[in-house]
PDB file of C-alpha atoms in Angstrom:
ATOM      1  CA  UNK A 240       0.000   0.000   0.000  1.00 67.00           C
ATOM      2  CA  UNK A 241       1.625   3.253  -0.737  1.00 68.00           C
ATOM      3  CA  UNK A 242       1.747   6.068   1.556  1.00 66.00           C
ATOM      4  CA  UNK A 243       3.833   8.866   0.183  1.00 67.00           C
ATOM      5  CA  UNK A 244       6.855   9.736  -1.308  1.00 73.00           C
ATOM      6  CA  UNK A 245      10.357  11.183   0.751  1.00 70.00           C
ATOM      7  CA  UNK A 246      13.444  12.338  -0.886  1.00 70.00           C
ATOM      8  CA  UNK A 247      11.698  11.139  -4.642  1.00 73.00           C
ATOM      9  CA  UNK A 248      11.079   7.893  -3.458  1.00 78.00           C
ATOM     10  CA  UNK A 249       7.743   5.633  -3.314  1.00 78.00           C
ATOM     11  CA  UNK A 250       7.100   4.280   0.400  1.00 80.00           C
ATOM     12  CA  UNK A 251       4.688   1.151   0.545  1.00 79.00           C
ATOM     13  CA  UNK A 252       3.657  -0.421   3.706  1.00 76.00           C
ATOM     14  CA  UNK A 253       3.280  -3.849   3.384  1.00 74.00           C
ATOM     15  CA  UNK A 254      -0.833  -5.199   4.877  1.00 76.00           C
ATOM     16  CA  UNK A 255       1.030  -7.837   7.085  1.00 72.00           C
ATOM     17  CA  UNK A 256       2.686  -5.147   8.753  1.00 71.00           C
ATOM     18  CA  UNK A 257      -0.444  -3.107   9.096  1.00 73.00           C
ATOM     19  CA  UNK A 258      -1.676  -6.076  10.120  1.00 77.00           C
ATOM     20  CA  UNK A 259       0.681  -6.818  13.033  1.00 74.00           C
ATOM     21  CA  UNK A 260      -0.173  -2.870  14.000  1.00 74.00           C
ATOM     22  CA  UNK A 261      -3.739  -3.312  14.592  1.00 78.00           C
ATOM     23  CA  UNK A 262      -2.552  -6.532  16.750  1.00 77.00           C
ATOM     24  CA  UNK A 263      -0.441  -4.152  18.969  1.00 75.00           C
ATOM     25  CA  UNK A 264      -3.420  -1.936  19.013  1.00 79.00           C
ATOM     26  CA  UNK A 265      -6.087  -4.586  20.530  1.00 80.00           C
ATOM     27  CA  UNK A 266      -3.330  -6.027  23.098  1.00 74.00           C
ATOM     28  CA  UNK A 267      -3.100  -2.435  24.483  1.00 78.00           C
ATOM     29  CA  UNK A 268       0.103  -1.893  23.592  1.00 76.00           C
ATOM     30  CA  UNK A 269       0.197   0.392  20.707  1.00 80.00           C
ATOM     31  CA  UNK A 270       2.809   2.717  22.200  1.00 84.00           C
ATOM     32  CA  UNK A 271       4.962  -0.139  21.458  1.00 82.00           C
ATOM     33  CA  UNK A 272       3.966  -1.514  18.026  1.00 79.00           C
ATOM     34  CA  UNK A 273       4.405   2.778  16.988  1.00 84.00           C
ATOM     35  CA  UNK A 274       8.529   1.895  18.104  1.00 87.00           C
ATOM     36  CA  UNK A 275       8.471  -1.044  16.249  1.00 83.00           C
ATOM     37  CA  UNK A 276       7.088   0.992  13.406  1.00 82.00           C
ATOM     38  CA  UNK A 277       9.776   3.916  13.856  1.00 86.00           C
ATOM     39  CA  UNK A 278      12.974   1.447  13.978  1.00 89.00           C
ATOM     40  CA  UNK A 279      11.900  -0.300  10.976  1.00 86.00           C
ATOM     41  CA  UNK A 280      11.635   2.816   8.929  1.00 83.00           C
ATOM     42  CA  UNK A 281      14.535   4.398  10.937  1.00 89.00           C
ATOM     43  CA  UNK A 282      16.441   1.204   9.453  1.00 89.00           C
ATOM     44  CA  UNK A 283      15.185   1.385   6.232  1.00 85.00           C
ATOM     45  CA  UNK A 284      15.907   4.912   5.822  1.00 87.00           C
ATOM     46  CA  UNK A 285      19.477   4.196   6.532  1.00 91.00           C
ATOM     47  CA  UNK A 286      19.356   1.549   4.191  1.00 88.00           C
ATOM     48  CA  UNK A 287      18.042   4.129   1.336  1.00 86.00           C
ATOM     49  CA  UNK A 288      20.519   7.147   2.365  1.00 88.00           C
ATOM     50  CA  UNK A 289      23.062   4.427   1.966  1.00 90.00           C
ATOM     51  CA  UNK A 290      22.655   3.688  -1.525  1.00 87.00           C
ATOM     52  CA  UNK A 291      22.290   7.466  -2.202  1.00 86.00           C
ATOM     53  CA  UNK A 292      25.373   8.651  -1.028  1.00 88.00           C
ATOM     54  CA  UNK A 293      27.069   5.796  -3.138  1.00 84.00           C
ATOM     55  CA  UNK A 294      25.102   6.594  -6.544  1.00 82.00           C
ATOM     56  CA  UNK A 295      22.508   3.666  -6.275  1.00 81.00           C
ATOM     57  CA  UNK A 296      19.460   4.368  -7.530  1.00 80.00           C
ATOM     58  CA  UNK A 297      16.348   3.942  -4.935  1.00 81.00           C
ATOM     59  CA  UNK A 298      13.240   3.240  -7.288  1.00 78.00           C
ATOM     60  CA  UNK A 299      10.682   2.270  -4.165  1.00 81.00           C
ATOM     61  CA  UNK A 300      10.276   1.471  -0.439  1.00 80.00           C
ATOM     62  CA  UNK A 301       8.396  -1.386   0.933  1.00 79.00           C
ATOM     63  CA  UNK A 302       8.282  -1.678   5.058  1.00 76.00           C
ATOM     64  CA  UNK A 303       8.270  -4.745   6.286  1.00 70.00           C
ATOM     65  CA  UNK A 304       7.745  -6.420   9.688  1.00 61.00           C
ATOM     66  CA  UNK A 305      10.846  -7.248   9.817  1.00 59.00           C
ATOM     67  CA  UNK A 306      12.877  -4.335   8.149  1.00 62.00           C
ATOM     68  CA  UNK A 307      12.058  -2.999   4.756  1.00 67.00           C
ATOM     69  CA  UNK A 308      12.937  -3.829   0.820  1.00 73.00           C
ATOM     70  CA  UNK A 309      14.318  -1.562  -1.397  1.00 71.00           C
ATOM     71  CA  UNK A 310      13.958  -1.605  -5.281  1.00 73.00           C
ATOM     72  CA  UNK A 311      17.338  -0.655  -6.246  1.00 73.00           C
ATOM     73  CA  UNK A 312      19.062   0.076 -10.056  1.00 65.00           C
ATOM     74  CA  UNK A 313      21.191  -2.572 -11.706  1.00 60.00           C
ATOM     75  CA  UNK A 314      24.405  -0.957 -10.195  1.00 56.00           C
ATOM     76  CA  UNK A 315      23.948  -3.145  -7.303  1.00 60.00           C
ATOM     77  CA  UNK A 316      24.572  -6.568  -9.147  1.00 59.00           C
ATOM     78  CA  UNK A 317      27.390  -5.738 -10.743  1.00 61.00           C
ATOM     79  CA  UNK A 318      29.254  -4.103  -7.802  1.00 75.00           C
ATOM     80  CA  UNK A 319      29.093  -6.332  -4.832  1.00 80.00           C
ATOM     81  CA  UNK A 320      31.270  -3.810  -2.702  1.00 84.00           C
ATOM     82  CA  UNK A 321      28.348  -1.578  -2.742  1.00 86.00           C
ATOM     83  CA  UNK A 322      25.441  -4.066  -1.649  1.00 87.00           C
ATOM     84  CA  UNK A 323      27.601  -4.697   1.078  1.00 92.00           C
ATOM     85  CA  UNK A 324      27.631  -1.433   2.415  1.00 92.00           C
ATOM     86  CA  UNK A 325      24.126  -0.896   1.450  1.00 91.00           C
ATOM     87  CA  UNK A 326      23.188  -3.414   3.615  1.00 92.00           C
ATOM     88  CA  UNK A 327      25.101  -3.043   6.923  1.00 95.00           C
ATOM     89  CA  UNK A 328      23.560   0.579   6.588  1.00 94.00           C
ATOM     90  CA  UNK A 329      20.395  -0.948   8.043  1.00 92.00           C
ATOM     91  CA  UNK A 330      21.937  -2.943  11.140  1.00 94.00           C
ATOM     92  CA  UNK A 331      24.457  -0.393  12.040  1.00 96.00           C
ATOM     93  CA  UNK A 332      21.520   2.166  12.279  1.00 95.00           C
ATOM     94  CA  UNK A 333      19.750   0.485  14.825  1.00 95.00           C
ATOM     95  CA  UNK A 334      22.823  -0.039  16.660  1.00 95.00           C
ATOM     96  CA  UNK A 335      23.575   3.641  16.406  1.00 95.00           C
ATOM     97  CA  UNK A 336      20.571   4.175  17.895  1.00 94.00           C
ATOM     98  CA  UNK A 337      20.777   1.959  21.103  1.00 93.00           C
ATOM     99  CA  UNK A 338      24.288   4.164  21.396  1.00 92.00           C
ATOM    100  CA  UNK A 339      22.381   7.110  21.789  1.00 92.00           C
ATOM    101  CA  UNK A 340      19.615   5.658  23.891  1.00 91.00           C
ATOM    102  CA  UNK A 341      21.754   4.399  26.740  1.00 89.00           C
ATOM    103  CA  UNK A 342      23.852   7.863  26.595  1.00 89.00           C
ATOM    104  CA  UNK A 343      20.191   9.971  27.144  1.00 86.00           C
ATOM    105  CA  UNK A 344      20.054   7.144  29.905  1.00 83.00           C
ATOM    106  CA  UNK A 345      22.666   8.576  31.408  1.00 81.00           C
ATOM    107  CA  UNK A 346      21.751  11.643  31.280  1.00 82.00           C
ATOM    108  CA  UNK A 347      18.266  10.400  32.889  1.00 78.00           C
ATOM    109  CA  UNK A 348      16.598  11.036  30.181  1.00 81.00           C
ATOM    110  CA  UNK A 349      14.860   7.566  29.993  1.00 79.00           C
ATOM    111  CA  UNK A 350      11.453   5.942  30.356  1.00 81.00           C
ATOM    112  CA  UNK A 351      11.708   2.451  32.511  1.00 81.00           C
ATOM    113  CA  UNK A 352       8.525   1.242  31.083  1.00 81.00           C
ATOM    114  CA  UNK A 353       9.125   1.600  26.925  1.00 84.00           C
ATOM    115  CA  UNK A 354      13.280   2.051  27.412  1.00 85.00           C
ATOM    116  CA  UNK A 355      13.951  -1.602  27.838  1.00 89.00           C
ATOM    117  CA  UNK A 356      11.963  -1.853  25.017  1.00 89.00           C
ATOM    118  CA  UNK A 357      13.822   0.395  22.718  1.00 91.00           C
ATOM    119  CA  UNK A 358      16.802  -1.202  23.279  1.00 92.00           C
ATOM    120  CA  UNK A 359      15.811  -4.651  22.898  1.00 90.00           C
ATOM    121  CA  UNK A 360      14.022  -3.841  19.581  1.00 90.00           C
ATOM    122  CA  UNK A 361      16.843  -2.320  17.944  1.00 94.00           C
ATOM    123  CA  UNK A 362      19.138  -5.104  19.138  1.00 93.00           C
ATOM    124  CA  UNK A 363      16.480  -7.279  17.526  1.00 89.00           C
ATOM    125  CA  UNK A 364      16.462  -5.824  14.096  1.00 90.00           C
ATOM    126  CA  UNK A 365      20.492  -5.652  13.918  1.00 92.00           C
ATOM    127  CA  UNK A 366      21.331  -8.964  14.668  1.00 91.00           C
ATOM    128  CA  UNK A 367      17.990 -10.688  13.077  1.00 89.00           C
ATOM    129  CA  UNK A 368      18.856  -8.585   9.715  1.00 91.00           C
ATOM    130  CA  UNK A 369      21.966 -10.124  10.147  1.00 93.00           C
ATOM    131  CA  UNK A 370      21.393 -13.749   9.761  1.00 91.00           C
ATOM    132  CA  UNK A 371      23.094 -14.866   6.675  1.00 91.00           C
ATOM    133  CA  UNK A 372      19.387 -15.574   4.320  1.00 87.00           C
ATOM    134  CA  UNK A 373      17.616 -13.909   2.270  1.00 87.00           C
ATOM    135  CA  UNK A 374      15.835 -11.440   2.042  1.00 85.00           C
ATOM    136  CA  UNK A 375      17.617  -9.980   5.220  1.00 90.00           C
ATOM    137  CA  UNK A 376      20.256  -7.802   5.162  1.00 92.00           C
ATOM    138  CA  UNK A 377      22.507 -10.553   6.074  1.00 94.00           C
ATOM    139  CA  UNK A 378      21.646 -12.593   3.055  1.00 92.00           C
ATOM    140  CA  UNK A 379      22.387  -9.635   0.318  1.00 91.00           C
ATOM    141  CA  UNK A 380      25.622  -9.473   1.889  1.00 94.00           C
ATOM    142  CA  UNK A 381      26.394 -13.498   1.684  1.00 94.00           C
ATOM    143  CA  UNK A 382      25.225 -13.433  -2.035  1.00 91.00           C
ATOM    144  CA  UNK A 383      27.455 -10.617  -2.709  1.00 90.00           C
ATOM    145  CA  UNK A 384      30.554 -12.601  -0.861  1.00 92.00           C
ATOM    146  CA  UNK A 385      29.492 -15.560  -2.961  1.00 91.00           C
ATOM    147  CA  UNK A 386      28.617 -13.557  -6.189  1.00 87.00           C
ATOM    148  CA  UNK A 387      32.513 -13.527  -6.894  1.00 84.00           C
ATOM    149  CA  UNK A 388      33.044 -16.935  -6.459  1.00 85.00           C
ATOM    150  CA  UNK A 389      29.920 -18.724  -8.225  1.00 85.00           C
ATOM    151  CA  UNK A 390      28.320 -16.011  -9.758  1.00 82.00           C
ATOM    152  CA  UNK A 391      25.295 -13.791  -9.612  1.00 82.00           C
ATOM    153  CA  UNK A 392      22.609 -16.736 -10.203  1.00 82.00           C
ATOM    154  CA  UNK A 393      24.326 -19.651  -8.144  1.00 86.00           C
ATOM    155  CA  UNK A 394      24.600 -17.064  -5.174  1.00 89.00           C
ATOM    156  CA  UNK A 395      21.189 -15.459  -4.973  1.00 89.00           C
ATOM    157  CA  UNK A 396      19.684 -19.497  -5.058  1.00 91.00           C
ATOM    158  CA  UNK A 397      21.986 -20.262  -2.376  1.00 93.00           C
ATOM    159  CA  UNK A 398      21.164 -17.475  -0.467  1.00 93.00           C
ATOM    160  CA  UNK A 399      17.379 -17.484  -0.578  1.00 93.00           C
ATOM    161  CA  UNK A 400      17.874 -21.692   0.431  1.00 94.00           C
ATOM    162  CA  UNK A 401      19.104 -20.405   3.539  1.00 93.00           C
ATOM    163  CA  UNK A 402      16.332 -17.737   3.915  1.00 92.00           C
ATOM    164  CA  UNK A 403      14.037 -20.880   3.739  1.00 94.00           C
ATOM    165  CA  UNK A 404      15.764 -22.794   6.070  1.00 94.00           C
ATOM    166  CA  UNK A 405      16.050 -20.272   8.691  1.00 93.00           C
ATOM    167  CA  UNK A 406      12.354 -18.893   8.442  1.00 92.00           C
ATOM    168  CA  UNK A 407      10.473 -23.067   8.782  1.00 93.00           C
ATOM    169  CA  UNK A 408      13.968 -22.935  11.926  1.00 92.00           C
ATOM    170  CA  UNK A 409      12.317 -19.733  13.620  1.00 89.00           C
ATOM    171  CA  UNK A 410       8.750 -20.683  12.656  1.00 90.00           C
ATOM    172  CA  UNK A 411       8.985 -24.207  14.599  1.00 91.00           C
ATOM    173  CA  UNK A 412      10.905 -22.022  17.389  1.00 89.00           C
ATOM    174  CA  UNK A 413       8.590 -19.703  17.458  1.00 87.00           C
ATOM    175  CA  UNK A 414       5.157 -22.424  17.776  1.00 90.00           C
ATOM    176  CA  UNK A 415       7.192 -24.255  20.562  1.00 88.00           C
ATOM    177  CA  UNK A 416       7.918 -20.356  22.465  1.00 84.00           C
ATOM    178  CA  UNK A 417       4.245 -19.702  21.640  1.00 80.00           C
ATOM    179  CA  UNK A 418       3.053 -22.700  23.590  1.00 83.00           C
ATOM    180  CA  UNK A 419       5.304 -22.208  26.439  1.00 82.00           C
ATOM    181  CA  UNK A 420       4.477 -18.377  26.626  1.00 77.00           C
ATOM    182  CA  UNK A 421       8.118 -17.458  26.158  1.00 74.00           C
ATOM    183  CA  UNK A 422       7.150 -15.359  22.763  1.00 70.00           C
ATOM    184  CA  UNK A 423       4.414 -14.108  21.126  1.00 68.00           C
ATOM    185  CA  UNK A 424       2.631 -15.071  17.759  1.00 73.00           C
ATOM    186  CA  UNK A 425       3.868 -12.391  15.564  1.00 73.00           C
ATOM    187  CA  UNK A 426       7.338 -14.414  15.539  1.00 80.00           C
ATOM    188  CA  UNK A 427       5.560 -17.193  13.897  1.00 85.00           C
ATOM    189  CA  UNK A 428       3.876 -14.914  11.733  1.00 80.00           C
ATOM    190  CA  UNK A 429       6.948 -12.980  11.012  1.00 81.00           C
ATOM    191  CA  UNK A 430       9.260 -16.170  10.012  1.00 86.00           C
ATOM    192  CA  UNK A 431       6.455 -16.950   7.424  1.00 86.00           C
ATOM    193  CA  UNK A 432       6.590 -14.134   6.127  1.00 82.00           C
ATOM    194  CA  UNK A 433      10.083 -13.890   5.696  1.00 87.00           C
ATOM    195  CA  UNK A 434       9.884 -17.764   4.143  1.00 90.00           C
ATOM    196  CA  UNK A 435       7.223 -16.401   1.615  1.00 86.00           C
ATOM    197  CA  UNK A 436       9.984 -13.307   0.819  1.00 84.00           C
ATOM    198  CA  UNK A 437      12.811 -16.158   0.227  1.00 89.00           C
ATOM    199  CA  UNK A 438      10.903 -18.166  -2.364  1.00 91.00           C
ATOM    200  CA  UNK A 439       9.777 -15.132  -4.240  1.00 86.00           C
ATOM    201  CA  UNK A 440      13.893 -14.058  -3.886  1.00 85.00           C
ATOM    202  CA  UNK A 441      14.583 -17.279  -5.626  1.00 88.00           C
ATOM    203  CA  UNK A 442      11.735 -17.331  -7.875  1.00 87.00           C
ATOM    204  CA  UNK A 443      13.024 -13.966  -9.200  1.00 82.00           C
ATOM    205  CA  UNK A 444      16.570 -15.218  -9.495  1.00 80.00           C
ATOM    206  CA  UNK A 445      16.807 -15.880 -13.027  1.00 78.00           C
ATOM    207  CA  UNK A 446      15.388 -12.531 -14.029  1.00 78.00           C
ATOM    208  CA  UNK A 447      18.168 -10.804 -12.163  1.00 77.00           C
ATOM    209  CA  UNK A 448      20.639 -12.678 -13.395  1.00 77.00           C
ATOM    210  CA  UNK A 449      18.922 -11.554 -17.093  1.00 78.00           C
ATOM    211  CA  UNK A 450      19.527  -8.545 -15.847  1.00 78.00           C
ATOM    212  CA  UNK A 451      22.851  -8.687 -14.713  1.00 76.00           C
ATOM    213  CA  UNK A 452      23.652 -10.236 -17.824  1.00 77.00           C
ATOM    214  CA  UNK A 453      22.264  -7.086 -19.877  1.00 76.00           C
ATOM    215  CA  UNK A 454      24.462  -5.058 -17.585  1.00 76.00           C
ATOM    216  CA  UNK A 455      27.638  -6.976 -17.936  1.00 72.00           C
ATOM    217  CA  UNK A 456      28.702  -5.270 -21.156  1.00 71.00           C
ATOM    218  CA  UNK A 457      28.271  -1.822 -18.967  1.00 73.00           C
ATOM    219  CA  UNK A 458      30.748  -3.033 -16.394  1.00 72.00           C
ATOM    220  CA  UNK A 459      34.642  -2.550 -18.219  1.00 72.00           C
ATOM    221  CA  UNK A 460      33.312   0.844 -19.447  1.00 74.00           C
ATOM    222  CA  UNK A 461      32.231   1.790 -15.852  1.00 74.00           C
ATOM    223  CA  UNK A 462      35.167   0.749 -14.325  1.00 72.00           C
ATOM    224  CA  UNK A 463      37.832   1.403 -17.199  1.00 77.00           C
ATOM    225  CA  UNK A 464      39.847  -1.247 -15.815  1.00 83.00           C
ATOM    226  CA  UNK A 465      38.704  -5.082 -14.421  1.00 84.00           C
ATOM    227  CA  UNK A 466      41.111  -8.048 -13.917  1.00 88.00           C
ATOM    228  CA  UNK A 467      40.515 -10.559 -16.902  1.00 88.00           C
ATOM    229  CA  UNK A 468      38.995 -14.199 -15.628  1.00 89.00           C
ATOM    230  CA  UNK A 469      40.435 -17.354 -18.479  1.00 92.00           C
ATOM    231  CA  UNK A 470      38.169 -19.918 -18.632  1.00 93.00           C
ATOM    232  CA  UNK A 471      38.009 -22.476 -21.117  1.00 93.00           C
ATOM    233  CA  UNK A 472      35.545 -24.590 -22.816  1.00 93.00           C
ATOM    234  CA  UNK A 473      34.646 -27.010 -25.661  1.00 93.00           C
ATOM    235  CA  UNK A 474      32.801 -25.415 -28.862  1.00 91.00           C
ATOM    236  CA  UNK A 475      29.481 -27.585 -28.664  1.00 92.00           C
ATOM    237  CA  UNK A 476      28.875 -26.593 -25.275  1.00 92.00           C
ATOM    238  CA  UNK A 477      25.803 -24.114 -25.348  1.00 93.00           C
ATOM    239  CA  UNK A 478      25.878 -20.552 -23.771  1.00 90.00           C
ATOM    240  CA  UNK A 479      23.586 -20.912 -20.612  1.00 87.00           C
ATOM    241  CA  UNK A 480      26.396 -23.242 -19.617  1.00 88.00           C
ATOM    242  CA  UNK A 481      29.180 -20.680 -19.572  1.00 90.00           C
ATOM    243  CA  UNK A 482      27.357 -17.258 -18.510  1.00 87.00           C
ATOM    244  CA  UNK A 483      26.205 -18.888 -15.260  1.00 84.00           C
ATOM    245  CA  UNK A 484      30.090 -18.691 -14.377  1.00 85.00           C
ATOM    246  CA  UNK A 485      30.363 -15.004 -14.740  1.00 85.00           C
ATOM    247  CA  UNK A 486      31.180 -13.482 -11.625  1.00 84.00           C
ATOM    248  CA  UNK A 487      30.645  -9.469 -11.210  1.00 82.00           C
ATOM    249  CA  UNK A 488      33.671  -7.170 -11.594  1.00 81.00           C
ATOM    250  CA  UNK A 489      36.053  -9.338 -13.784  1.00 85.00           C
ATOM    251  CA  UNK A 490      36.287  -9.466 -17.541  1.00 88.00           C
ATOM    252  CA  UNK A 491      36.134 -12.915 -18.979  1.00 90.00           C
ATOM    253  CA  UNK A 492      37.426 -14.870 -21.777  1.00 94.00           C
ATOM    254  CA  UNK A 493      36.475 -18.410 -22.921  1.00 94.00           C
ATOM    255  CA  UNK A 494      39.384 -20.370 -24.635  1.00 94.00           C
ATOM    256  CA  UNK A 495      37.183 -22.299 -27.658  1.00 94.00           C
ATOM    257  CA  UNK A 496      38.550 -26.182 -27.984  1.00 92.00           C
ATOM    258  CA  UNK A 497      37.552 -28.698 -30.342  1.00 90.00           C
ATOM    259  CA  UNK A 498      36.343 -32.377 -29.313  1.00 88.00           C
ATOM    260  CA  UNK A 499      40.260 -33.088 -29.644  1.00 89.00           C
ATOM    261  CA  UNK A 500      40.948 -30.302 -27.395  1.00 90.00           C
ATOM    262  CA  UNK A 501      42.888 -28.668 -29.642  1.00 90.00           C
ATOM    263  CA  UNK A 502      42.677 -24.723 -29.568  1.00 91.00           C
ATOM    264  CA  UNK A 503      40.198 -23.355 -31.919  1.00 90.00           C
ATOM    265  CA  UNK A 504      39.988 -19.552 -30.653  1.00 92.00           C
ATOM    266  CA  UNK A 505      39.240 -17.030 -28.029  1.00 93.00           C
ATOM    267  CA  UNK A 506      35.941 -14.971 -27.427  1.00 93.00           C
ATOM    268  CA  UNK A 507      35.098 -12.380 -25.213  1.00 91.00           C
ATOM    269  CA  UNK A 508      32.268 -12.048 -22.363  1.00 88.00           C
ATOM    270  CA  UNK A 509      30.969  -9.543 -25.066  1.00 88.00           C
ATOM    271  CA  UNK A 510      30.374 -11.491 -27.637  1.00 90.00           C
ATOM    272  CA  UNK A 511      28.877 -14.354 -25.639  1.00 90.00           C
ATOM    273  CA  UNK A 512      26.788 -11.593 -23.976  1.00 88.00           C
ATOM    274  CA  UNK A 513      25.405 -10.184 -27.334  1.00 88.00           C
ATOM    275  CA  UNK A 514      24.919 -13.910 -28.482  1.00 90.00           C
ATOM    276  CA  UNK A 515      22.879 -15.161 -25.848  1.00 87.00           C
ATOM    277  CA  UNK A 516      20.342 -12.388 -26.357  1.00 86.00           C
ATOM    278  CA  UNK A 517      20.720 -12.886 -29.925  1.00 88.00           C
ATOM    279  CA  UNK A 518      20.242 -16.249 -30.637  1.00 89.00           C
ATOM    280  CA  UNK A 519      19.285 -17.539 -27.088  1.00 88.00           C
ATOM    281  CA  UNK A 520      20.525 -19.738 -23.994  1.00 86.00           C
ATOM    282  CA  UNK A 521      20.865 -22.812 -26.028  1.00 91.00           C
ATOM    283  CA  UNK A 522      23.741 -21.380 -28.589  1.00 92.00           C
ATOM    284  CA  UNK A 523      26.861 -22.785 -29.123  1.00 92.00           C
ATOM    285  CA  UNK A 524      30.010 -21.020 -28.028  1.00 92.00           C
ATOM    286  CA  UNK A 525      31.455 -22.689 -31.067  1.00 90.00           C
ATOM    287  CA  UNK A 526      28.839 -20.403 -33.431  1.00 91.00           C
ATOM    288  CA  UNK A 527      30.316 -17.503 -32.313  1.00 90.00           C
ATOM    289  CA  UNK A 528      34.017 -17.783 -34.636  1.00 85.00           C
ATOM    290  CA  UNK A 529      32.141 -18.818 -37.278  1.00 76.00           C
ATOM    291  CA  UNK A 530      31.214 -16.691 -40.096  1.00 58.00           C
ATOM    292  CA  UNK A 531      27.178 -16.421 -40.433  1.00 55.00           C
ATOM    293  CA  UNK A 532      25.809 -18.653 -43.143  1.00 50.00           C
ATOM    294  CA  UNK A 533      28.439 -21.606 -42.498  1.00 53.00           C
TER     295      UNK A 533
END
């Protein structure tokens, strides 16, 4: 549902959240849902400013009960340094602000009955944005760790696994808390939710690895200079076969052998780039040296 617009940029509040809200509201304890609500933008704005300050387009804002998601622009994919920091922009606020609560503490300004609360909130974002799935914060920084090793698709699926994982981990934590009174229902609701966001996250992966794909020729201009990646690889083998072992931020070029391994040529990331969206996934590298109408 969207709400407004701040610095350019569409905020949406997600209905579960809402949701969760009006739960707050019937308990009686609204005051503290409202600080839930604060921290999560709080951390989302942090998230957005972020990606500002490092020229990464913010197209929209979606809160979440657990954080937010941020559409961002294609930069993102291709330069895994800057997801990082995009990321830990999100965590670090809310420790920032449990900095700043306990010095006001000190200076006594402080409220016992919603202080404790404050604190253990933002301590709770941090370090639950931190777990290593997706769609947390933690997650978008393991698939950019991994995104140089296995590439762009092969990360982002092995990222959103471990979203699933974790969320069906805290959901069955969360039932057996629920039933022993040690936490409330919105953890179960909220590990759900973030098991729903994984599968969609690896739903969407081969559309942003498309993406990244259409972006890849971008890169060398971008960064005028990238270290060059050799890999090597027999004509006949078909182009969705090599491109999933692009990796962001190096330049690649694929060695062409014959069935007798014997050298046949050397062709660029380019020109299997422009191929693939030419002539499709199933393409052989091997079509690529030779002259059209052969």
């Amino acid at each position: 549902m969207r709400v407004g617009r701040l610095w350019g940029i569409d905020l949406h509040f997600n209905l579960l959240f809402l949701f969760l809200l009006g739960l707050y509201f019937v308990a009686g304890v609204l005051e503290k849902g409202l600080i839930i609500f604060s921290l999560v933008l709080f951390h989302e704005l942090a998230h957005t400013l972020a990606a500002r300050l490092m020229g990464v387009r913010v197209i929209d804002v979606e809160i979440l009960p657990f954080g937010g998601m941020a559409r961002m622009g294609g930069e993102m994919s291709v330069e895994p340094g800057k997801e990082i920091a995009v990321a830990l922009a999100g965590p670090a606020s809310n420790l920032l602000l449990m900095g700043l609560a306990m010095g006001l503490k000190n200076y006594g300004i402080w409220s016992e009955e919603l202080g404790p609360f404050f604190l253990q909130t933002n301590l709770m974002l941090a370090f639950f944005n931190l777990l290593p799935a997706l769609p947390l914060d933690g997650g978008r920084i393991l698939r950019s760790l991994l995104s140089v090793h296995v590439g762009l698709s092969e990360a982002t699926l092995m990222a959103a696994r471990m979203g699933q994982v974790i969320a069906v981990g805290v959901a069955c934590l969360g039932i057996v808390g629920a039933l022993h009174r040690f936490v409330g229902l919105d953890v179960v609701i909220i590990a759900l939710f973030v098991l729903y966001a994984a599968t969609k996250e690896k739903n969407l992966a081969p559309y942003l690895f498309i993406r990244h794909l259409a972006q890849k020729k971008e890169e060398l201009s971008r960064a005028g200079v990238l270290p060059a990646e050799q890999l090597a690889a027999r004509e006949d083998v078909p182009l969705k076969e090599i491109v999933r072992l692009f990796v962001p931020q190096k330049f690649h070029l694929i060695l062409l052998l014959d069935r007798q391994m014997e050298t046949l040529g050397q062709i660029s990331e380019v020109q299997v780039v422009d191929a693939l969206f030419t002539y499709g996934m199933d393409y052989p590298l091997g079509a690529i040296l030779k002259p059209k109408g052969e």
